[in-house]
Short mmCIF file of C-alpha atoms in Angstrom, two decimals:
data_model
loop_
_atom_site.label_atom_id
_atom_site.label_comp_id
_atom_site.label_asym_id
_atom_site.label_seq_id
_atom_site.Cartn_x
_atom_site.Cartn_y
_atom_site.Cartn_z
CA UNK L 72 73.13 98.11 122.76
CA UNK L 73 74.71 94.51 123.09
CA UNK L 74 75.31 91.78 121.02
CA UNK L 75 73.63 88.38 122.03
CA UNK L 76 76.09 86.92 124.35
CA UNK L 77 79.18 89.17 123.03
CA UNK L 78 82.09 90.20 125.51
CA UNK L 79 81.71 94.18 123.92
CA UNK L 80 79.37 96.67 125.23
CA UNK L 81 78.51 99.66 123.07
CA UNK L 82 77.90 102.55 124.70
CA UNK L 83 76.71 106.27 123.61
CA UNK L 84 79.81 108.64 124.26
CA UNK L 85 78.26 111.31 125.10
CA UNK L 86 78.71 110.97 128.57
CA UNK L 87 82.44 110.71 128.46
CA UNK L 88 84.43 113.49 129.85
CA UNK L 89 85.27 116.39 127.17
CA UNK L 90 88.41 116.35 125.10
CA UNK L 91 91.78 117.28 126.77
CA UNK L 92 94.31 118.65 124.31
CA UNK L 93 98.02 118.30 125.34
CA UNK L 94 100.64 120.77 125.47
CA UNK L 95 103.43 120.76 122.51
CA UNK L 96 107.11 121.62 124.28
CA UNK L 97 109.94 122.14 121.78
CA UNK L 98 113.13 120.49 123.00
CA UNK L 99 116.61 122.73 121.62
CA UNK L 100 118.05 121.46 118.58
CA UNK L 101 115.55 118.63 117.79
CA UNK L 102 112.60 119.21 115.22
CA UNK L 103 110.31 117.12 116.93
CA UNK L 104 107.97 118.93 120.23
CA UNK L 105 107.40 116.80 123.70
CA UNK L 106 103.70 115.48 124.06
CA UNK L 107 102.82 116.33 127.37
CA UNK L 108 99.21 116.06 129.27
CA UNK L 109 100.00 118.52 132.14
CA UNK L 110 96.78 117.75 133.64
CA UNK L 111 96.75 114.16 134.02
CA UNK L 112 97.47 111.33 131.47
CA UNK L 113 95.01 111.11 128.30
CA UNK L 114 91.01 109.64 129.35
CA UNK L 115 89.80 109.20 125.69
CA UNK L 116 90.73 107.46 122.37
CA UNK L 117 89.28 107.46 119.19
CA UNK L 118 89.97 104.39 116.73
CA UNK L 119 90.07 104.91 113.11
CA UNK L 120 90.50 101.97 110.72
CA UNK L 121 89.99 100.64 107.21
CA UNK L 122 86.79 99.95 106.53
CA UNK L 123 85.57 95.98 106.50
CA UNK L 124 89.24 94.62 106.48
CA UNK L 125 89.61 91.85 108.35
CA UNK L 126 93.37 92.17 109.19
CA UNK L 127 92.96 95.64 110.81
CA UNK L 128 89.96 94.51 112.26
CA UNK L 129 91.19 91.80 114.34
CA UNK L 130 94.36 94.26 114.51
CA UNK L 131 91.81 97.04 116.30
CA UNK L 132 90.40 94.39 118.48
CA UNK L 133 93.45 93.55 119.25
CA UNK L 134 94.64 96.56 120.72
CA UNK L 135 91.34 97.40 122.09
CA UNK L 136 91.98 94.63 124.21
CA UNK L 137 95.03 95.55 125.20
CA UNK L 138 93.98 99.33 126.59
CA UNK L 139 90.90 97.73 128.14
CA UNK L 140 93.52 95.20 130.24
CA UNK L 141 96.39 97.27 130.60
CA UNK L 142 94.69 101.05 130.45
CA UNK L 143 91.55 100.71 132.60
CA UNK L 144 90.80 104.63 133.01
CA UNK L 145 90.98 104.90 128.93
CA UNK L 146 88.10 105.11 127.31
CA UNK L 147 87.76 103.85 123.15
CA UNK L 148 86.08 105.33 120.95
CA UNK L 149 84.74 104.08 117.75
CA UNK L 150 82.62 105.26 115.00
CA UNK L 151 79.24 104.02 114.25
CA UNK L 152 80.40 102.03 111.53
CA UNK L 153 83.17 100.47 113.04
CA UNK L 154 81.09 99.77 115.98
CA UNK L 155 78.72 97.94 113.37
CA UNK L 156 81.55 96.21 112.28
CA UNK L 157 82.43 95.08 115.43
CA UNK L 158 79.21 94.25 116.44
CA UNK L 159 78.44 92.07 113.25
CA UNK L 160 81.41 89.50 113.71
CA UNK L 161 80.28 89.31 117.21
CA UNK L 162 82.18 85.59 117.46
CA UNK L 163 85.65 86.61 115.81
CA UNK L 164 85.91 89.29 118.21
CA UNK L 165 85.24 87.88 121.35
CA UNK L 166 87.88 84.83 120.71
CA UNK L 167 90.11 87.56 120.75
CA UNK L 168 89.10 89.61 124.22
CA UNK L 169 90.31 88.60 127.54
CA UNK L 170 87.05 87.76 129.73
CA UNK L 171 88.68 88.62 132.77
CA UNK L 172 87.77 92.16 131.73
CA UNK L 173 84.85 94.40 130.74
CA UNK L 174 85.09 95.38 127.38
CA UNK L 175 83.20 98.66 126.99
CA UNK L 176 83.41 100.64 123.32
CA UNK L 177 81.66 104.22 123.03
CA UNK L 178 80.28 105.52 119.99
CA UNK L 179 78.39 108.15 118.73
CA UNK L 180 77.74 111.25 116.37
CA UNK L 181 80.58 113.11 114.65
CA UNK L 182 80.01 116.37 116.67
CA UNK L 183 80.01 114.10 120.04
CA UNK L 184 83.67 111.93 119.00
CA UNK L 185 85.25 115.44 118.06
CA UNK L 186 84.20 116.37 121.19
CA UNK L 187 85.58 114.17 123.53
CA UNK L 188 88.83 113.12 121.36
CA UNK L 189 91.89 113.15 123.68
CA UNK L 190 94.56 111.16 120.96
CA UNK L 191 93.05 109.64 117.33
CA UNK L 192 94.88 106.60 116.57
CA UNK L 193 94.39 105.47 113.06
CA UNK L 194 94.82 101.69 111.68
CA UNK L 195 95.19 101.58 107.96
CA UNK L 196 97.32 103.85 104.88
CA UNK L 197 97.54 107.23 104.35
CA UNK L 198 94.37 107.33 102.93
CA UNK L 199 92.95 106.49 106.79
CA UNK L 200 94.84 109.38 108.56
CA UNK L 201 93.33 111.96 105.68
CA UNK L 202 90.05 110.41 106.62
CA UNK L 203 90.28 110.36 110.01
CA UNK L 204 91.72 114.06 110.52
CA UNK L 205 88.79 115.23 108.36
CA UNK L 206 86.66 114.66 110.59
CA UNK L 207 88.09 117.65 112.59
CA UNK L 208 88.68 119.69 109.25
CA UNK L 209 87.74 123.10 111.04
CA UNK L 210 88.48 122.31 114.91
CA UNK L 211 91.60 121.74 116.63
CA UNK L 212 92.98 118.57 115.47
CA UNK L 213 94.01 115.69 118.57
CA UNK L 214 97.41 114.48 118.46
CA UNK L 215 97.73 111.67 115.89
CA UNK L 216 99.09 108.09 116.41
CA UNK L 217 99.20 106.30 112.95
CA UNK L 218 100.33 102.79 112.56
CA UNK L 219 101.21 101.21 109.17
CA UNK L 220 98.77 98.62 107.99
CA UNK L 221 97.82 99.78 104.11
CA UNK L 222 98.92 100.17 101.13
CA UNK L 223 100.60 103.26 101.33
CA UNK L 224 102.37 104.49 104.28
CA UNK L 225 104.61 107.40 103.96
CA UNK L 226 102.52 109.34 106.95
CA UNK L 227 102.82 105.99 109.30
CA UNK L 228 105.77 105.99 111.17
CA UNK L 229 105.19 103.27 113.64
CA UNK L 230 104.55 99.20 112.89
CA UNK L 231 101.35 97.80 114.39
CA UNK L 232 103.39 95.02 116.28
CA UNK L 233 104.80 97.35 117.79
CA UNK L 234 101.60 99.48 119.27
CA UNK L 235 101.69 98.88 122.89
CA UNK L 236 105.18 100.47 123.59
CA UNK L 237 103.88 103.10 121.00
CA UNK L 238 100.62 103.94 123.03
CA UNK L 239 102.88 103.09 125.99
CA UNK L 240 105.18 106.71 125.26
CA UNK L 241 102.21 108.54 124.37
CA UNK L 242 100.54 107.51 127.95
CA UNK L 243 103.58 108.70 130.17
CA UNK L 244 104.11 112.15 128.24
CA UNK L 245 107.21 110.88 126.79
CA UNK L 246 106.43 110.72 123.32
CA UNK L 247 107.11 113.17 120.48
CA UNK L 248 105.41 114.44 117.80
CA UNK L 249 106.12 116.59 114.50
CA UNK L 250 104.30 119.25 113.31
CA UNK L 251 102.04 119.08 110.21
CA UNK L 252 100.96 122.56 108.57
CA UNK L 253 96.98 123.00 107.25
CA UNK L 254 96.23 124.85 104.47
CA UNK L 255 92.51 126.82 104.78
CA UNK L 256 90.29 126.78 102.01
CA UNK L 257 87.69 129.33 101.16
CA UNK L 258 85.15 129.62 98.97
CA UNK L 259 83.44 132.64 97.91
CA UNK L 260 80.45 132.44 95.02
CA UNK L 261 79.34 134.73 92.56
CA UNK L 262 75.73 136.27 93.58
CA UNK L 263 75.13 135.80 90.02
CA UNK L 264 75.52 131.75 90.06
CA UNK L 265 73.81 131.34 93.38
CA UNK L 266 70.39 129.65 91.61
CA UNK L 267 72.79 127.64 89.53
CA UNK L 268 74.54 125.93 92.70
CA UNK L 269 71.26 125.62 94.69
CA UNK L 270 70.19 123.65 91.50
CA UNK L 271 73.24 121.53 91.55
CA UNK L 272 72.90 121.31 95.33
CA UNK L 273 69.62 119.16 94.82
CA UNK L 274 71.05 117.24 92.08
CA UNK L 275 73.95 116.29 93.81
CA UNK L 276 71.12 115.05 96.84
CA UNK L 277 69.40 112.89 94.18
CA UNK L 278 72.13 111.58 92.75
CA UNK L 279 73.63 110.33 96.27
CA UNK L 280 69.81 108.79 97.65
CA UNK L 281 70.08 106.72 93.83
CA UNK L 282 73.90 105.96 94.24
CA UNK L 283 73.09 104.54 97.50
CA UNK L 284 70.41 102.34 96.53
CA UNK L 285 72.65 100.72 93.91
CA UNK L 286 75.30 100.60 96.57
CA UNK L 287 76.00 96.90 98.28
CA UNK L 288 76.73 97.13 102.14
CA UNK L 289 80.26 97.12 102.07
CA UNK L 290 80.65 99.89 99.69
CA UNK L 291 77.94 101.69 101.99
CA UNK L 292 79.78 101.77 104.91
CA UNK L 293 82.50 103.03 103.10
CA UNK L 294 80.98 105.99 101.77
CA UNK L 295 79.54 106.75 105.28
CA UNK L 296 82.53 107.57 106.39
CA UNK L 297 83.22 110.13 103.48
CA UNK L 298 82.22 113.79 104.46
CA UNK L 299 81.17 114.86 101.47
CA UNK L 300 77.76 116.42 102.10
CA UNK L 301 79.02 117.67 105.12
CA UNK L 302 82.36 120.02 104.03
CA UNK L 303 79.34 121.04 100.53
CA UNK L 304 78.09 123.27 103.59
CA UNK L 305 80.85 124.56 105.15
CA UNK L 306 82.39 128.12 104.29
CA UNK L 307 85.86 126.95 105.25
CA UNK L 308 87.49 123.94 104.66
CA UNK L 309 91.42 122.51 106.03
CA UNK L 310 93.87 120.11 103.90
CA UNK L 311 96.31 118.28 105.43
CA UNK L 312 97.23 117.11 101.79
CA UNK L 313 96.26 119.10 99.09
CA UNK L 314 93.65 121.26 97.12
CA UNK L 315 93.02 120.32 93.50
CA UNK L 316 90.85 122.01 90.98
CA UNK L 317 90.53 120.34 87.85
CA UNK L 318 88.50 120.12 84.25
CA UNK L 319 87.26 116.57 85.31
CA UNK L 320 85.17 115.10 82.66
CA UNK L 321 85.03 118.41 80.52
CA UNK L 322 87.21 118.18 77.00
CA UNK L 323 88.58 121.90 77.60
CA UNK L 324 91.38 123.69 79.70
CA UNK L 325 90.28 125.48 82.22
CA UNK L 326 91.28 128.95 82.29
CA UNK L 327 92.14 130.37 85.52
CA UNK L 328 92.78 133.89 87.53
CA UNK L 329 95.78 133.58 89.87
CA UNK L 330 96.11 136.45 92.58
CA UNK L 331 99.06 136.32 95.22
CA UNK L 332 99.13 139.14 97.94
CA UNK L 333 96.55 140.66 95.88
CA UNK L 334 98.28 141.13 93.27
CA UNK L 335 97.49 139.61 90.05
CA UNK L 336 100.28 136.90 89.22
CA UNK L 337 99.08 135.04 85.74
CA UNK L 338 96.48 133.34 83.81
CA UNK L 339 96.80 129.90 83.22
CA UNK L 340 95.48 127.18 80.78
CA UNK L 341 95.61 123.91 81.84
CA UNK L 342 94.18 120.70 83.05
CA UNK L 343 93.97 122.20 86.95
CA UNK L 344 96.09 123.46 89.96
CA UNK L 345 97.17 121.40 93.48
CA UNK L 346 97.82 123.80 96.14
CA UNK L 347 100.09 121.94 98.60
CA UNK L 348 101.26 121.67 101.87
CA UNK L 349 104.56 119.95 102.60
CA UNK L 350 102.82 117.06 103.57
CA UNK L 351 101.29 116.57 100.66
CA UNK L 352 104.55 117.28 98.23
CA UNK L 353 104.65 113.30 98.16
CA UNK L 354 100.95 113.04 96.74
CA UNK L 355 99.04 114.07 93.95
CA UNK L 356 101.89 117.37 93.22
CA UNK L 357 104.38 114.85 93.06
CA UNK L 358 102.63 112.90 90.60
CA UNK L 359 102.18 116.29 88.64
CA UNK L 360 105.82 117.62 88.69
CA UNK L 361 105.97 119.32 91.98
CA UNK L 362 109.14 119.78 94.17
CA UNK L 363 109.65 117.05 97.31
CA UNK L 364 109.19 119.50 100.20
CA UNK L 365 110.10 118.63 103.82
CA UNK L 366 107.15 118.77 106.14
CA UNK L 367 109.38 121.31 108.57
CA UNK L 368 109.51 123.66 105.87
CA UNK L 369 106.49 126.40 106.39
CA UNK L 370 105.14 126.78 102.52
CA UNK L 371 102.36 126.12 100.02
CA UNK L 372 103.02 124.15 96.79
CA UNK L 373 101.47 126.03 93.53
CA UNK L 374 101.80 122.78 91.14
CA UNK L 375 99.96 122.97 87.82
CA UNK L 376 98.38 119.83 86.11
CA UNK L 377 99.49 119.37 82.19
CA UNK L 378 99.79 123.46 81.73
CA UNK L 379 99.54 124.89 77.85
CA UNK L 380 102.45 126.86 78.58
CA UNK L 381 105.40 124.82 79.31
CA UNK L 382 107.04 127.65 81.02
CA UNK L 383 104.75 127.37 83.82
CA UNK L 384 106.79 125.38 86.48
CA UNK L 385 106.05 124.86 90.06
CA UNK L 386 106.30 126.81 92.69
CA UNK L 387 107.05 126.94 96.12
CA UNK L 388 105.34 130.11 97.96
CA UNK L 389 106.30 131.35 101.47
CA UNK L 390 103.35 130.53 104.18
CA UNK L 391 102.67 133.70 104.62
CA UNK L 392 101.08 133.97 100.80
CA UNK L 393 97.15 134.63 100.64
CA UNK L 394 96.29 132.67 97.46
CA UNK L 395 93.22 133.73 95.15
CA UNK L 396 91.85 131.56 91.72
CA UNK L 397 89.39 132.61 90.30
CA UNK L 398 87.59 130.73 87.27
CA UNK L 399 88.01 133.18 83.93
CA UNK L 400 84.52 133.91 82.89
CA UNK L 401 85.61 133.56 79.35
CA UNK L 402 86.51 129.61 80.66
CA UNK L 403 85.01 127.17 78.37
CA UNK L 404 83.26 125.40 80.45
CA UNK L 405 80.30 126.07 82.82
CA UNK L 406 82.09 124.56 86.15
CA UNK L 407 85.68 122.91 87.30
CA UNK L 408 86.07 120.17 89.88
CA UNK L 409 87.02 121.05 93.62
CA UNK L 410 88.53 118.36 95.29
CA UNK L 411 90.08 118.55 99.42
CA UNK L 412 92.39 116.34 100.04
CA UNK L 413 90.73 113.52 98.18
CA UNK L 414 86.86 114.24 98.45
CA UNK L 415 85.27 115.98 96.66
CA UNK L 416 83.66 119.53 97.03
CA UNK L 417 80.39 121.75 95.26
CA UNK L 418 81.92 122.66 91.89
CA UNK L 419 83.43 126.24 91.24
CA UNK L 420 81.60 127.76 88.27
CA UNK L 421 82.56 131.05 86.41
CA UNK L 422 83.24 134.40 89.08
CA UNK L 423 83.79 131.94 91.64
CA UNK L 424 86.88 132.58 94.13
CA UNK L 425 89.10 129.86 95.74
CA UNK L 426 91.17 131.44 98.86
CA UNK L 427 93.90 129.50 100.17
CA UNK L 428 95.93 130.39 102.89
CA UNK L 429 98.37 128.92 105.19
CA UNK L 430 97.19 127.52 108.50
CA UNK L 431 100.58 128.47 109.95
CA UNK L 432 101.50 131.55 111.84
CA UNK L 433 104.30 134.20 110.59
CA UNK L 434 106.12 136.04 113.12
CA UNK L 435 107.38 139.56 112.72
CA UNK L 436 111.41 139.99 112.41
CA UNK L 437 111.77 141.42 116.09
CA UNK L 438 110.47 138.55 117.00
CA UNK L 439 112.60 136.06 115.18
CA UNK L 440 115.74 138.04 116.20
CA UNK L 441 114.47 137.75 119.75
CA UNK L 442 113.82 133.68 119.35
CA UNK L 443 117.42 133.62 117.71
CA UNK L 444 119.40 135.07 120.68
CA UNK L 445 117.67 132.66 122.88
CA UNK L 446 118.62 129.79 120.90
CA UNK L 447 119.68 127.99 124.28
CA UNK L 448 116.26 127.39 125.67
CA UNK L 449 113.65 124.98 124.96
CA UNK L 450 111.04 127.42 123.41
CA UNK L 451 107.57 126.39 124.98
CA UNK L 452 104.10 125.28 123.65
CA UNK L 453 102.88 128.08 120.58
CA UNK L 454 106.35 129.97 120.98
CA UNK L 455 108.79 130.47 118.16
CA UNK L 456 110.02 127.50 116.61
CA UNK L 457 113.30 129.96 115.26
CA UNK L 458 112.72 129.64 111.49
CA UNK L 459 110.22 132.62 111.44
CA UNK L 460 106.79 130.75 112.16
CA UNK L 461 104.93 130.11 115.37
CA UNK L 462 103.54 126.35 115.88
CA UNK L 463 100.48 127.39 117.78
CA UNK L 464 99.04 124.27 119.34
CA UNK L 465 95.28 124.88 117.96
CA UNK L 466 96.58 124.71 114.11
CA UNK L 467 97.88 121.98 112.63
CA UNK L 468 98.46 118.52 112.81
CA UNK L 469 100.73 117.04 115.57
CA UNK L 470 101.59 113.31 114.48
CA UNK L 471 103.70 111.61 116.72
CA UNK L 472 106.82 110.57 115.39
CA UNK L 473 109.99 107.79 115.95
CA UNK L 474 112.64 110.70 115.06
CA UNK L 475 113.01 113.76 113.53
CA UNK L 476 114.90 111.98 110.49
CA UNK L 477 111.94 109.22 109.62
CA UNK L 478 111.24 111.46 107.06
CA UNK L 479 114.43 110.90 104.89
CA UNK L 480 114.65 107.52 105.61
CA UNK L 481 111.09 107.10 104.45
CA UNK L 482 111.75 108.57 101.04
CA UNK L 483 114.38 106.07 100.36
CA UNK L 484 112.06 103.06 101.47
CA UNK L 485 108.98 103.99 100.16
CA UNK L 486 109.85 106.49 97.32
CA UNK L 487 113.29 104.80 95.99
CA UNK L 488 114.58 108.05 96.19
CA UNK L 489 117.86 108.91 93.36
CA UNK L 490 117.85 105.11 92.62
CA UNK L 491 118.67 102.55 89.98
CA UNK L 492 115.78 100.39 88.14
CA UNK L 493 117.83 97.75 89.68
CA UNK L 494 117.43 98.90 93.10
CA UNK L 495 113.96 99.30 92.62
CA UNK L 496 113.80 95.31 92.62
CA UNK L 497 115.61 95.10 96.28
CA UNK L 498 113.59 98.05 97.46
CA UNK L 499 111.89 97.28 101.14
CA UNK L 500 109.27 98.68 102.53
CA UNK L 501 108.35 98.69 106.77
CA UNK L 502 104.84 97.43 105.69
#
């Protein structure tokens, strides 16, 4: 399809040669792993923005530009909303592409992008990244170049005005990246509340065809990117953030089962539970009480939301912990709200079970001892990292980074980390 007179092709990307996934090398003493495409440099890249903004719009455009002049042999990839976008404000965009150049975008379904995803490059806050990794919530996840152009940023490292140097070290294998841990989340349901969920099941299919009519375009094409009905089918779902159950609109606590290592642990009464990963110790568990967690450190986050007891504090729980709530059937009310990292999920109702896991691998002793005398060497990709877990290069999220210590520096700037009200006011941020 092409617009009348417009510089941009769309084209299906289904023809597009499949996804290449690089390798992750570990450099001694550094955090941070080596982004290397052993078998040639990267072919394609998918673009994920904020929806109908027109300053990462002509941002996007922008930089599409630039790979189509500089980058010939990359391909960009865009979803079909974007590429409506684009499409629409057929005039604004081509003012800002070179016509000395074709200007090809590829789009297509969700299954094809995932498919043929070399790096994902989002353009937007942290609210962009969590959508745009969803999209690949149970495959391997592409490497991950964010840059900063929303209202929160504390997962964008990098400044859009500074993106062609950016995609520039990703190109020639001499970027880095840092290693994000996943939680999995599973689901198992009560035989007995089957016929209840298949009824909910419909309603929630009514309610979305009416919500939609009532919708106006732009808040359409927002929630067209939002994979709700999608993960309501899937057995297994990953967090990059967190996992939240909670009472939602119902007046009671919720009572709740906790199991850890199969063993029972305590019943709680209280507005809900965020499971966490260390990612997501800035978010909504922050908000709740929870500990600050560096993303390095290989744990889940067990925060509770407005507990009855006020003895029940948060916790931080070893990766290797196998997680189990289950809603009391002498809970109050008939269902709780599942939310993943933001979007929401088919409600748990009474016998239900919530698994969480880490995504992370734990590695025996032996072989930490072993990783610890060879402390010397660069460990390679899915080795041991030497703190007793194994960054596998199918789990995770790799999100390339400036340097290993953007994190501290971004909870002073972003966070005002141990300051003053006064220093609040002088406070800058790199947005």
């Amino acid at each position: 399809m092409r617009g009348s007179e417009s510089k941009l092709t769309m084209k299906s990307c289904r023809d597009l040669p499949s996804a290449r996934f690089p390798e992750y090398i570990k450099s001694a003493n550094n955090r941070l792993y080596n982004v290397i495409w052993s078998e040639g440099p990267l072919s394609n890249v998918f673009l994920v923005k904020k929806p109908w903004e027109p300053s990462v719009r002509d941002a996007m455009v922008e930089l599409i530009n630039h790979l189509h002049v500089s980058y010939p042999c990359v391909n960009v990839i865009v979803d079909e909303n974007v590429a409506d976008e684009l499409m629409s404000e057929g005039s604004s965009v081509d003012k800002q592409l070179d016509s000395k150049v074709e200007h090809v975008v590829y789009t297509g379904t969700k299954k094809e992008i995932i498919s043929k995803t070399d790096l994902l490059i989002t353009l937007g806050g942290d609210g962009t990244i969590l959508r745009g990794v969803s999209l690949f919530s149970n495959v391997q996840v592409p490497p991950v170049l964010s840059f900063a152009m929303g209202t929160l940023g504390f997962l964008l490292p990098f400044d859009f005005k500074n993106c062609m140097s950016c995609f520039a070290l990703v190109y020639e294998n001499r970027a880095q990246a840092l290693h994000r841990n996943r939680l999995e989340c599973h689901v198992v349901r009560n035989a007995d509340t089957k016929v209840c969920h298949e009824a909910k099941e419909e309603e929630v299919e009514v309610a979305t065809v009416r919500n939609k009519r009532k919708r106006s375009v732009t808040e359409m094409e927002e929630s067209s990117d939002h994979p709700v009905a999608i993960s309501e089918k899937q057995e297994m779902i990953h967090a990059m953030n967190d996992i939240t159950i909670h009472r939602g609109s119902s007046p009671n606590l919720t009572s709740l089962d906790i199991y850890i290592d199969n063993e029972f642990f305590t019943t709680t009464y209280a507005d809900g539970l965020i499971f966490s990963t260390p990612t997501g110790s800035t978010a909504y568990s922050l908000s709740a009480g929870g500990s600050i967690t560096h993303p390095a450190v290989a744990c889940i986050l067990l925060t509770p939301i407005c507990p009855r007891s006020l003895s029940f504090r948060p916790l931080i729980l070893p990766c290797s912990s196998d997680i189990m709530v289950r809603l009391s059937k002498t809970n109050r009310s008939s269902f709780i709200e599942l939310t993943v990292d933001g979007i929401s999920q088919q409600d748990l109702h009474p016998g239900d079970e919530l698994h969480i896991t880490s995504e992370t691998v734990v590695v025996e002793n032996d072989k930490i001892k072993k990783q610890k005398r060879n402390n010397g060497r660069s460990a390679e990709a899915g080795e041991y990292s030497g703190d007793g877990v194994e960054y596998n290069d199918k789990n995770g999220i790799w999100c390339v980074a400036t340097n290993q210590n953007q994190w501290s520096k971004d909870l002073n700037s972003l966070l005002g980390f141990n300051s003053s009200f006064k220093g609040q006011q002088n406070k800058k941020s790199h947005l």
